[in-house]
Short mmCIF file of C-alpha atoms in Angstrom, two decimals:
data_model
loop_
_atom_site.label_atom_id
_atom_site.label_comp_id
_atom_site.label_asym_id
_atom_site.label_seq_id
_atom_site.Cartn_x
_atom_site.Cartn_y
_atom_site.Cartn_z
CA UNK A 1 43.68 42.11 -27.44
CA UNK A 2 44.04 40.34 -24.00
CA UNK A 3 41.94 41.60 -21.03
CA UNK A 4 43.30 41.30 -17.32
CA UNK A 5 41.49 41.67 -13.94
CA UNK A 6 39.90 44.62 -12.70
CA UNK A 7 43.15 45.33 -11.24
CA UNK A 8 45.37 45.95 -14.15
CA UNK A 9 44.60 47.73 -17.43
CA UNK A 10 43.71 45.42 -20.54
CA UNK A 11 46.85 44.53 -22.72
CA UNK A 12 46.38 45.40 -26.52
CA UNK A 13 49.14 42.92 -28.64
CA UNK A 14 48.84 40.66 -31.81
CA UNK A 15 49.36 37.61 -30.25
CA UNK A 16 50.99 35.71 -33.09
CA UNK A 17 53.80 37.59 -31.99
CA UNK A 18 55.08 35.10 -29.35
CA UNK A 19 58.46 37.71 -27.75
CA UNK A 20 55.35 40.30 -27.80
CA UNK A 21 53.31 38.42 -25.87
CA UNK A 22 55.90 36.83 -23.61
CA UNK A 23 57.20 40.37 -22.50
CA UNK A 24 53.67 41.75 -22.02
CA UNK A 25 52.36 39.24 -20.36
CA UNK A 26 55.40 37.39 -17.96
CA UNK A 27 55.12 40.03 -15.76
CA UNK A 28 51.64 40.59 -15.55
CA UNK A 29 51.35 38.14 -13.27
CA UNK A 30 49.65 36.40 -11.15
CA UNK A 31 46.91 34.75 -12.92
CA UNK A 32 43.97 32.11 -11.74
CA UNK A 33 41.96 32.01 -14.45
CA UNK A 34 42.40 32.28 -18.28
CA UNK A 35 40.11 32.58 -21.46
CA UNK A 36 41.09 31.83 -24.39
CA UNK A 37 38.78 33.75 -26.85
CA UNK A 38 40.99 35.68 -29.71
CA UNK A 39 39.99 33.35 -32.97
CA UNK A 40 39.56 33.94 -36.78
CA UNK A 41 37.92 32.21 -39.47
CA UNK A 42 38.52 33.48 -43.05
CA UNK A 43 36.70 31.44 -44.83
CA UNK A 44 37.35 30.13 -48.19
CA UNK A 45 36.60 26.85 -50.05
CA UNK A 46 39.28 23.62 -49.46
CA UNK A 47 40.65 24.40 -52.95
CA UNK A 48 40.89 28.31 -52.41
CA UNK A 49 42.68 28.02 -49.72
CA UNK A 50 45.73 30.12 -49.28
CA UNK A 51 48.72 29.83 -46.96
CA UNK A 52 48.25 33.19 -45.51
CA UNK A 53 44.98 32.09 -44.68
CA UNK A 54 45.90 29.10 -43.01
CA UNK A 55 49.21 30.52 -41.34
CA UNK A 56 47.13 33.47 -39.70
CA UNK A 57 44.69 31.06 -38.97
CA UNK A 58 47.03 28.70 -37.45
CA UNK A 59 48.35 31.77 -35.45
CA UNK A 60 45.80 33.50 -33.66
CA UNK A 61 43.50 29.94 -33.35
CA UNK A 62 45.35 27.95 -32.32
CA UNK A 63 49.00 28.79 -32.01
CA UNK A 64 48.63 32.13 -29.62
CA UNK A 65 46.33 29.62 -26.83
CA UNK A 66 48.84 27.26 -26.29
CA UNK A 67 51.60 29.96 -25.64
CA UNK A 68 49.86 32.29 -23.59
CA UNK A 69 48.85 29.06 -21.82
CA UNK A 70 52.45 27.72 -21.50
CA UNK A 71 53.03 31.36 -19.70
CA UNK A 72 49.55 31.56 -17.64
CA UNK A 73 49.66 27.95 -16.53
CA UNK A 74 53.75 28.29 -15.36
CA UNK A 75 52.74 31.40 -13.37
CA UNK A 76 50.01 28.82 -11.57
CA UNK A 77 52.62 26.35 -10.90
CA UNK A 78 55.20 28.78 -9.76
CA UNK A 79 53.06 30.35 -7.88
CA UNK A 80 51.15 27.10 -6.18
CA UNK A 81 47.40 27.84 -7.26
CA UNK A 82 45.10 26.16 -8.89
CA UNK A 83 43.21 27.58 -11.81
CA UNK A 84 41.37 27.50 -14.24
CA UNK A 85 41.71 27.90 -18.48
CA UNK A 86 38.95 27.76 -21.30
CA UNK A 87 39.75 27.50 -24.24
CA UNK A 88 36.79 29.43 -26.64
CA UNK A 89 36.46 26.49 -29.23
CA UNK A 90 32.78 25.77 -31.32
CA UNK A 91 30.96 23.33 -33.19
CA UNK A 92 32.93 23.20 -36.06
CA UNK A 93 35.17 21.27 -34.23
CA UNK A 94 33.22 18.36 -34.55
CA UNK A 95 30.93 19.02 -37.75
CA UNK A 96 32.63 19.86 -40.85
CA UNK A 97 31.06 23.27 -42.33
CA UNK A 98 30.88 24.34 -46.61
CA UNK A 99 33.85 26.62 -46.84
CA UNK A 100 35.69 26.07 -42.88
CA UNK A 101 38.61 23.64 -44.19
CA UNK A 102 41.40 25.61 -41.93
CA UNK A 103 38.59 26.97 -39.21
CA UNK A 104 37.06 24.17 -39.02
CA UNK A 105 40.93 22.62 -38.64
CA UNK A 106 42.08 24.76 -36.16
CA UNK A 107 39.37 24.55 -33.70
CA UNK A 108 39.71 20.23 -33.26
CA UNK A 109 42.85 21.66 -33.19
CA UNK A 110 42.53 23.37 -29.99
CA UNK A 111 39.87 20.63 -29.10
CA UNK A 112 42.49 18.30 -28.89
CA UNK A 113 45.48 20.59 -27.57
CA UNK A 114 42.82 21.35 -24.65
CA UNK A 115 41.92 17.77 -23.60
CA UNK A 116 45.98 17.12 -23.35
CA UNK A 117 46.41 20.71 -21.47
CA UNK A 118 43.83 19.19 -18.85
CA UNK A 119 45.99 15.69 -18.51
CA UNK A 120 49.06 17.49 -17.85
CA UNK A 121 47.77 20.36 -15.89
CA UNK A 122 45.48 18.39 -13.79
CA UNK A 123 48.61 17.17 -11.12
CA UNK A 124 48.94 21.03 -10.42
CA UNK A 125 45.19 21.91 -9.88
CA UNK A 126 44.26 23.34 -13.04
CA UNK A 127 41.93 22.74 -15.51
CA UNK A 128 40.78 23.29 -19.25
CA UNK A 129 38.32 23.15 -20.48
CA UNK A 130 36.45 24.56 -23.80
CA UNK A 131 33.50 25.49 -24.89
CA UNK A 132 32.18 24.96 -28.10
CA UNK A 133 29.61 27.68 -29.76
CA UNK A 134 27.36 27.44 -32.48
CA UNK A 135 27.52 30.71 -34.27
CA UNK A 136 27.23 33.58 -31.89
CA UNK A 137 26.34 36.94 -33.15
CA UNK A 138 29.46 38.96 -32.60
CA UNK A 139 30.75 41.33 -35.46
CA UNK A 140 32.71 37.84 -36.79
CA UNK A 141 29.38 35.88 -37.00
CA UNK A 142 27.51 39.07 -38.52
CA UNK A 143 29.83 39.37 -41.43
CA UNK A 144 29.96 35.77 -42.20
CA UNK A 145 26.67 34.77 -41.59
CA UNK A 146 24.74 37.41 -43.13
CA UNK A 147 23.24 35.88 -45.98
CA UNK A 148 19.69 34.96 -45.74
CA UNK A 149 19.82 31.93 -47.81
CA UNK A 150 23.02 30.66 -45.75
CA UNK A 151 22.22 31.83 -42.37
CA UNK A 152 18.92 30.15 -42.89
CA UNK A 153 20.27 26.66 -43.75
CA UNK A 154 22.24 26.51 -40.69
CA UNK A 155 19.87 27.41 -38.39
CA UNK A 156 17.08 25.46 -40.09
CA UNK A 157 19.86 22.42 -38.56
CA UNK A 158 20.03 24.15 -34.59
CA UNK A 159 17.02 22.55 -32.97
CA UNK A 160 16.52 25.45 -30.56
CA UNK A 161 16.42 27.27 -33.60
CA UNK A 162 18.53 30.33 -33.78
CA UNK A 163 22.40 31.35 -33.19
CA UNK A 164 24.30 32.27 -29.90
CA UNK A 165 24.11 35.22 -28.19
CA UNK A 166 27.34 36.70 -26.33
CA UNK A 167 25.75 36.35 -23.35
CA UNK A 168 25.28 32.52 -23.87
CA UNK A 169 28.68 32.15 -24.52
CA UNK A 170 29.65 34.55 -21.99
CA UNK A 171 27.43 32.21 -18.91
CA UNK A 172 29.27 29.09 -19.88
CA UNK A 173 32.82 30.27 -19.75
CA UNK A 174 31.72 31.62 -16.23
CA UNK A 175 30.43 28.08 -15.20
CA UNK A 176 34.17 26.84 -16.30
CA UNK A 177 35.79 28.93 -14.23
CA UNK A 178 33.54 28.28 -11.57
CA UNK A 179 33.77 26.06 -8.27
CA UNK A 180 30.88 25.17 -9.43
CA UNK A 181 32.59 22.40 -11.75
CA UNK A 182 35.73 21.90 -9.83
CA UNK A 183 35.46 17.93 -10.97
CA UNK A 184 34.81 19.08 -14.33
CA UNK A 185 38.06 18.86 -16.53
CA UNK A 186 39.51 18.16 -20.44
CA UNK A 187 35.97 18.40 -21.61
CA UNK A 188 33.70 20.35 -24.35
CA UNK A 189 30.29 22.59 -23.13
CA UNK A 190 28.61 22.43 -26.84
CA UNK A 191 26.08 25.93 -27.00
CA UNK A 192 25.10 24.77 -30.13
CA UNK A 193 21.23 24.85 -29.17
CA UNK A 194 21.49 21.15 -30.24
CA UNK A 195 23.20 21.57 -34.05
CA UNK A 196 25.94 18.11 -32.70
CA UNK A 197 22.60 16.47 -32.23
CA UNK A 198 20.51 16.80 -35.77
#
């Protein structure tokens, strides 16, 4: 699902379908802000990773971000407007997690893609950053972290002692989209309760 501004109805798309995405987003602009939040977390031990899980994860977690960002950035440049793009990554981009081989890889790739985008789009006054949350209590987070033993082990590594709520991530995204972060680009904002320092 791709939500646009309050001026337009939301578009429901399979972002892995490049042609459908291009056809839907092309006429939907102009854009000034973009948040790439679509993601899948198909958890499998490294030795059991399937081609299907890898392909789906790459399609949604990386290729879709690249493609949607290209469409939106081209429109921003053509309109001559400054803009901001926030890609929702994860603490898993910087820390290995059991059964997360594919997820960790796609999020690490997303962090580097975001840095390259920041470098190349900066001269057009388009800022690109990531937010990198810990486990967030979304439907996906609840499914993947419902085992009390598994979740306790993770929470014990978070100095603030809890998983993130959706608002924690939303507020960080709003900051990165706003003029209050006008000199911030190519950065990753950790919303991890201190996980990466523990």
